mmCIF file of C-alpha atoms in Angstrom:
data_model
loop_
_atom_site.group_PDB
_atom_site.id
_atom_site.type_symbol
_atom_site.label_atom_id
_atom_site.label_comp_id
_atom_site.label_asym_id
_atom_site.label_seq_id
_atom_site.Cartn_x
_atom_site.Cartn_y
_atom_site.Cartn_z
ATOM 1 C CA MET A 149 0.000 0.000 0.000
ATOM 2 C CA HIS A 150 2.769 2.430 0.941
ATOM 3 C CA GLY A 151 4.591 1.716 -2.324
ATOM 4 C CA LYS A 152 1.471 2.561 -4.321
ATOM 5 C CA GLN A 153 1.073 5.800 -2.375
ATOM 6 C CA THR A 154 4.680 6.726 -3.083
ATOM 7 C CA ALA A 155 4.355 5.910 -6.787
ATOM 8 C CA PHE A 156 1.123 7.857 -6.965
ATOM 9 C CA SER A 157 2.710 10.852 -5.196
ATOM 10 C CA LEU A 158 5.677 10.777 -7.568
ATOM 11 C CA PHE A 159 3.382 10.619 -10.595
ATOM 12 C CA PHE A 160 1.281 13.451 -9.170
ATOM 13 C CA ASP A 161 4.328 15.641 -8.465
ATOM 14 C CA ARG A 162 5.957 14.920 -11.806
ATOM 15 C CA TYR A 163 2.971 15.576 -14.063
ATOM 16 C CA TRP A 164 0.763 18.046 -12.158
ATOM 17 C CA LYS A 165 2.097 21.141 -13.939
ATOM 18 C CA GLU A 166 1.954 19.489 -17.351
ATOM 19 C CA PHE A 167 -1.627 18.307 -16.838
ATOM 20 C CA TYR A 168 -2.595 21.678 -15.379
ATOM 21 C CA ALA A 169 -1.193 23.520 -18.417
ATOM 22 C CA TYR A 170 -3.175 21.210 -20.697
ATOM 23 C CA VAL A 171 -6.521 21.641 -18.945
ATOM 24 C CA TYR A 172 -5.961 25.377 -18.475
ATOM 25 C CA ARG A 173 -5.418 25.801 -22.238
ATOM 26 C CA ILE A 174 -8.839 24.249 -22.737
ATOM 27 C CA LEU A 175 -10.781 26.016 -19.976
ATOM 28 C CA GLN A 176 -8.903 29.275 -19.390
ATOM 29 C CA ASP A 177 -10.054 29.104 -15.760
ATOM 30 C CA GLN A 178 -7.626 28.466 -12.895
ATOM 31 C CA GLU A 179 -10.160 27.271 -10.338
ATOM 32 C CA GLU A 180 -11.993 24.950 -12.722
ATOM 33 C CA SER A 181 -8.683 23.579 -14.036
ATOM 34 C CA THR A 182 -7.497 22.823 -10.506
ATOM 35 C CA ASP A 183 -10.842 21.214 -9.625
ATOM 36 C CA ILE A 184 -10.698 18.955 -12.670
ATOM 37 C CA LEU A 185 -7.156 17.849 -11.859
ATOM 38 C CA GLN A 186 -8.031 17.162 -8.234
ATOM 39 C CA ASP A 187 -11.096 15.163 -9.302
ATOM 40 C CA THR A 188 -9.004 13.260 -11.837
ATOM 41 C CA PHE A 189 -6.294 12.333 -9.355
ATOM 42 C CA ALA A 190 -8.890 11.398 -6.728
ATOM 43 C CA ALA A 191 -10.600 9.118 -9.268
ATOM 44 C CA LEU A 192 -7.233 7.607 -10.222
ATOM 45 C CA TRP A 193 -6.458 6.853 -6.593
ATOM 46 C CA GLU A 194 -9.866 5.242 -6.085
ATOM 47 C CA GLN A 195 -9.382 3.100 -9.209
ATOM 48 C CA ARG A 196 -5.707 2.319 -8.599
ATOM 49 C CA GLU A 197 -6.349 -1.436 -8.515
ATOM 50 C CA LYS A 198 -7.677 -1.334 -12.101
ATOM 51 C CA LEU A 199 -4.805 0.746 -13.487
ATOM 52 C CA GLY A 200 -2.626 -2.301 -14.111
ATOM 53 C CA GLN A 201 -4.638 -2.908 -17.280
ATOM 54 C CA VAL A 202 -3.857 0.577 -18.635
ATOM 55 C CA GLN A 203 -0.954 0.661 -21.087
ATOM 56 C CA SER A 204 -0.082 4.342 -20.633
ATOM 57 C CA ILE A 205 -1.184 6.002 -17.407
ATOM 58 C CA LYS A 206 -0.143 9.403 -18.728
ATOM 59 C CA ALA A 207 -2.272 9.040 -21.888
ATOM 60 C CA TYR A 208 -5.114 7.689 -19.761
ATOM 61 C CA VAL A 209 -4.962 10.765 -17.501
ATOM 62 C CA TYR A 210 -4.917 13.089 -20.514
ATOM 63 C CA THR A 211 -8.044 11.358 -21.805
ATOM 64 C CA ILE A 212 -9.825 11.701 -18.456
ATOM 65 C CA ILE A 213 -8.841 15.367 -18.182
ATOM 66 C CA HIS A 214 -9.995 16.057 -21.728
ATOM 67 C CA HIS A 215 -13.393 14.435 -21.123
ATOM 68 C CA LYS A 216 -13.874 16.280 -17.833
ATOM 69 C CA ALA A 217 -12.931 19.604 -19.467
ATOM 70 C CA VAL A 218 -15.377 19.038 -22.324
ATOM 71 C CA LYS A 219 -18.133 18.152 -19.833
ATOM 72 C CA SER A 220 -17.331 21.302 -17.875
ATOM 73 C CA ILE A 221 -17.556 23.463 -20.999
ATOM 74 C CA LYS A 222 -20.865 21.869 -22.009
ATOM 75 C CA ASN A 223 -22.243 22.307 -18.508
ATOM 76 C CA ASN A 224 -21.197 25.965 -18.382
ATOM 77 C CA ILE A 225 -22.856 26.614 -21.753
ATOM 78 C CA LYS A 226 -26.054 24.925 -20.584
ATOM 79 C CA LEU A 227 -25.955 26.795 -17.280
ATOM 80 C CA ARG A 228 -25.615 30.138 -19.075
ATOM 81 C CA HIS A 229 -28.490 29.117 -21.347
ATOM 82 C CA LEU A 230 -30.589 28.143 -18.318
ATOM 83 C CA LYS A 231 -29.912 31.501 -16.665
ATOM 84 C CA ASP A 232 -30.832 33.309 -19.886
ATOM 85 C CA GLU A 233 -34.042 31.296 -20.199
ATOM 86 C CA LEU A 234 -34.967 31.850 -16.550
ATOM 87 C CA GLY A 235 -34.530 35.564 -17.159
ATOM 88 C CA LYS A 236 -37.113 35.362 -19.958
ATOM 89 C CA TYR A 237 -39.769 33.699 -17.841
ATOM 90 C CA PHE A 238 -39.562 35.610 -14.609
ATOM 91 C CA PRO A 239 -40.700 39.186 -14.268
ATOM 92 C CA SER A 240 -37.757 41.508 -14.637
ATOM 93 C CA HIS A 241 -36.915 43.862 -11.807
ATOM 94 C CA ASP A 242 -34.651 46.838 -11.883
ATOM 95 C CA ASP A 243 -33.210 45.686 -8.613
ATOM 96 C CA LYS A 244 -30.553 43.025 -9.308
ATOM 97 C CA LEU A 245 -30.601 42.012 -5.641
ATOM 98 C CA ALA A 246 -34.256 41.001 -5.963
ATOM 99 C CA GLN A 247 -33.413 38.914 -9.030
ATOM 100 C CA GLU A 248 -30.600 37.203 -7.183
ATOM 101 C CA VAL A 249 -32.861 36.469 -4.213
ATOM 102 C CA ASN A 250 -35.496 34.973 -6.562
ATOM 103 C CA ALA A 251 -32.875 32.829 -8.281
ATOM 104 C CA ARG A 252 -31.504 31.641 -4.936
ATOM 105 C CA GLU A 253 -34.995 30.816 -3.693
ATOM 106 C CA LEU A 254 -35.672 28.773 -6.817
ATOM 107 C CA ALA A 255 -32.309 27.006 -6.542
ATOM 108 C CA ALA A 256 -32.974 26.224 -2.867
ATOM 109 C CA LEU A 257 -36.433 24.907 -3.720
ATOM 110 C CA ILE A 258 -35.052 22.721 -6.510
ATOM 111 C CA ASN A 259 -32.363 21.342 -4.167
ATOM 112 C CA GLU A 260 -34.942 20.708 -1.449
ATOM 113 C CA GLU A 261 -37.206 18.874 -3.865
ATOM 114 C CA ILE A 262 -34.270 16.812 -5.147
ATOM 115 C CA GLN A 263 -33.668 15.701 -1.551
ATOM 116 C CA ASN A 264 -37.342 14.671 -1.337
ATOM 117 C CA LEU A 265 -37.022 12.251 -4.258
ATOM 118 C CA PRO A 266 -36.945 8.542 -3.365
ATOM 119 C CA PRO A 267 -33.352 7.579 -2.447
ATOM 120 C CA ARG A 268 -32.526 5.478 -5.531
ATOM 121 C CA MET A 269 -34.150 7.981 -7.902
ATOM 122 C CA ARG A 270 -32.257 10.825 -6.205
ATOM 123 C CA GLU A 271 -28.976 8.907 -6.492
ATOM 124 C CA ILE A 272 -29.492 8.310 -10.212
ATOM 125 C CA PHE A 273 -30.603 11.903 -10.824
ATOM 126 C CA LEU A 274 -27.579 13.344 -8.994
ATOM 127 C CA LEU A 275 -25.146 11.055 -10.813
ATOM 128 C CA SER A 276 -26.658 12.270 -14.063
ATOM 129 C CA ARG A 277 -26.884 15.968 -13.261
ATOM 130 C CA ASN A 278 -24.138 16.640 -10.698
ATOM 131 C CA GLU A 279 -21.538 14.064 -11.691
ATOM 132 C CA TYR A 280 -22.336 14.402 -15.417
ATOM 133 C CA LEU A 281 -22.282 10.645 -15.905
ATOM 134 C CA SER A 282 -23.922 9.193 -18.994
ATOM 135 C CA TYR A 283 -26.824 6.781 -18.657
ATOM 136 C CA ARG A 284 -24.435 3.973 -19.597
ATOM 137 C CA GLU A 285 -21.909 5.006 -16.919
ATOM 138 C CA ILE A 286 -24.630 5.208 -14.267
ATOM 139 C CA ALA A 287 -26.031 1.825 -15.307
ATOM 140 C CA GLU A 288 -22.586 0.240 -15.028
ATOM 141 C CA GLN A 289 -21.836 1.885 -11.685
ATOM 142 C CA LEU A 290 -25.166 0.846 -10.131
ATOM 143 C CA SER A 291 -25.481 -2.512 -11.934
ATOM 144 C CA ILE A 292 -28.832 -1.624 -13.500
ATOM 145 C CA SER A 293 -30.027 -1.264 -17.093
ATOM 146 C CA GLU A 294 -29.662 1.923 -19.126
ATOM 147 C CA ASN A 295 -33.439 1.942 -19.614
ATOM 148 C CA THR A 296 -33.922 1.967 -15.842
ATOM 149 C CA VAL A 297 -31.558 4.917 -15.566
ATOM 150 C CA LYS A 298 -33.326 6.773 -18.378
ATOM 151 C CA LYS A 299 -36.749 6.126 -16.833
ATOM 152 C CA GLN A 300 -35.605 7.191 -13.345
ATOM 153 C CA VAL A 301 -34.094 10.449 -14.639
ATOM 154 C CA SER A 302 -37.235 11.181 -16.647
ATOM 155 C CA LEU A 303 -39.501 10.439 -13.673
ATOM 156 C CA SER A 304 -37.381 12.552 -11.336
ATOM 157 C CA ILE A 305 -37.590 15.540 -13.699
ATOM 158 C CA LYS A 306 -41.353 15.040 -13.992
ATOM 159 C CA GLN A 307 -41.723 14.902 -10.196
ATOM 160 C CA LEU A 308 -39.535 17.966 -9.733
ATOM 161 C CA LYS A 309 -41.625 19.904 -12.267
ATOM 162 C CA GLN A 310 -44.856 18.928 -10.520
ATOM 163 C CA ARG A 311 -43.627 19.748 -7.018
ATOM 164 C CA ILE A 312 -42.005 23.038 -7.928
ATOM 165 C CA ASP A 313 -44.993 23.999 -10.057
ATOM 166 C CA ALA A 314 -47.281 23.411 -7.064
ATOM 167 C CA VAL A 315 -45.126 25.550 -4.765
ATOM 168 C CA TYR A 316 -44.833 28.401 -7.235
ATOM 169 C CA LEU A 317 -48.554 28.362 -8.031
ATOM 170 C CA THR A 318 -49.147 29.309 -4.416
ATOM 171 C CA LYS A 319 -46.642 32.134 -4.842
ATOM 172 C CA SER A 320 -48.515 33.307 -7.964
ATOM 173 C CA VAL A 321 -45.681 32.666 -10.360
ATOM 174 C CA SER A 322 -46.684 31.317 -13.737
ATOM 175 C CA ALA A 323 -46.746 27.527 -13.785
ATOM 176 C CA VAL A 324 -45.859 27.603 -17.445
ATOM 177 C CA SER A 325 -42.767 29.666 -16.659
ATOM 178 C CA ILE A 326 -41.562 27.156 -14.100
ATOM 179 C CA CYS A 327 -42.234 24.218 -16.416
ATOM 180 C CA LYS A 328 -40.335 25.881 -19.229
ATOM 181 C CA ALA A 329 -37.439 26.701 -16.919
ATOM 182 C CA LEU A 330 -37.344 23.179 -15.516
ATOM 183 C CA THR A 331 -37.538 21.693 -18.992
ATOM 184 C CA LEU A 332 -34.087 23.185 -19.431
ATOM 185 C CA LEU A 333 -32.920 20.896 -16.628
ATOM 186 C CA ASP A 334 -33.779 18.022 -18.928
ATOM 187 C CA SER A 335 -31.097 19.180 -21.337
ATOM 188 C CA LEU A 336 -28.378 19.439 -18.662
#
């Protein structure tokens, strides 16, 4: 175990700057680049027993970093799109603080409703939306079928729409607006 830790530390120390330069060229964001590298090395450590099958660890790490960077870019584009769309559906206020409070309230409500999903459905939804795993990756990780994953994600989005719609109807916000905004979650 200690030998693997030492080898891992040496690999980390030797290639950190090189990997960082690579991911930074893609993202142009220091914090996001660092986060991706930390996630990558954490995943490598967790999967260290399987790495014996990998021919080139360095190439393998580059591939992981590249995929994580692409996912990050896609997520940021979708997030900007979601914010733009939310801005279309909610009444505009001159006061930016009020807009921020409304956005935070909606985000808190969405997070609360996610926590209210049945445990397995919540796990699948979060792996899909927070970990950015594909249906295939989730199915493999949880030893279930891709169709089950797809159905659970679809049902969770439907439940979230219904619950959030009900809450916002009582706050006299357009149900259609919430549904349209939450439909954007389906594309994330």
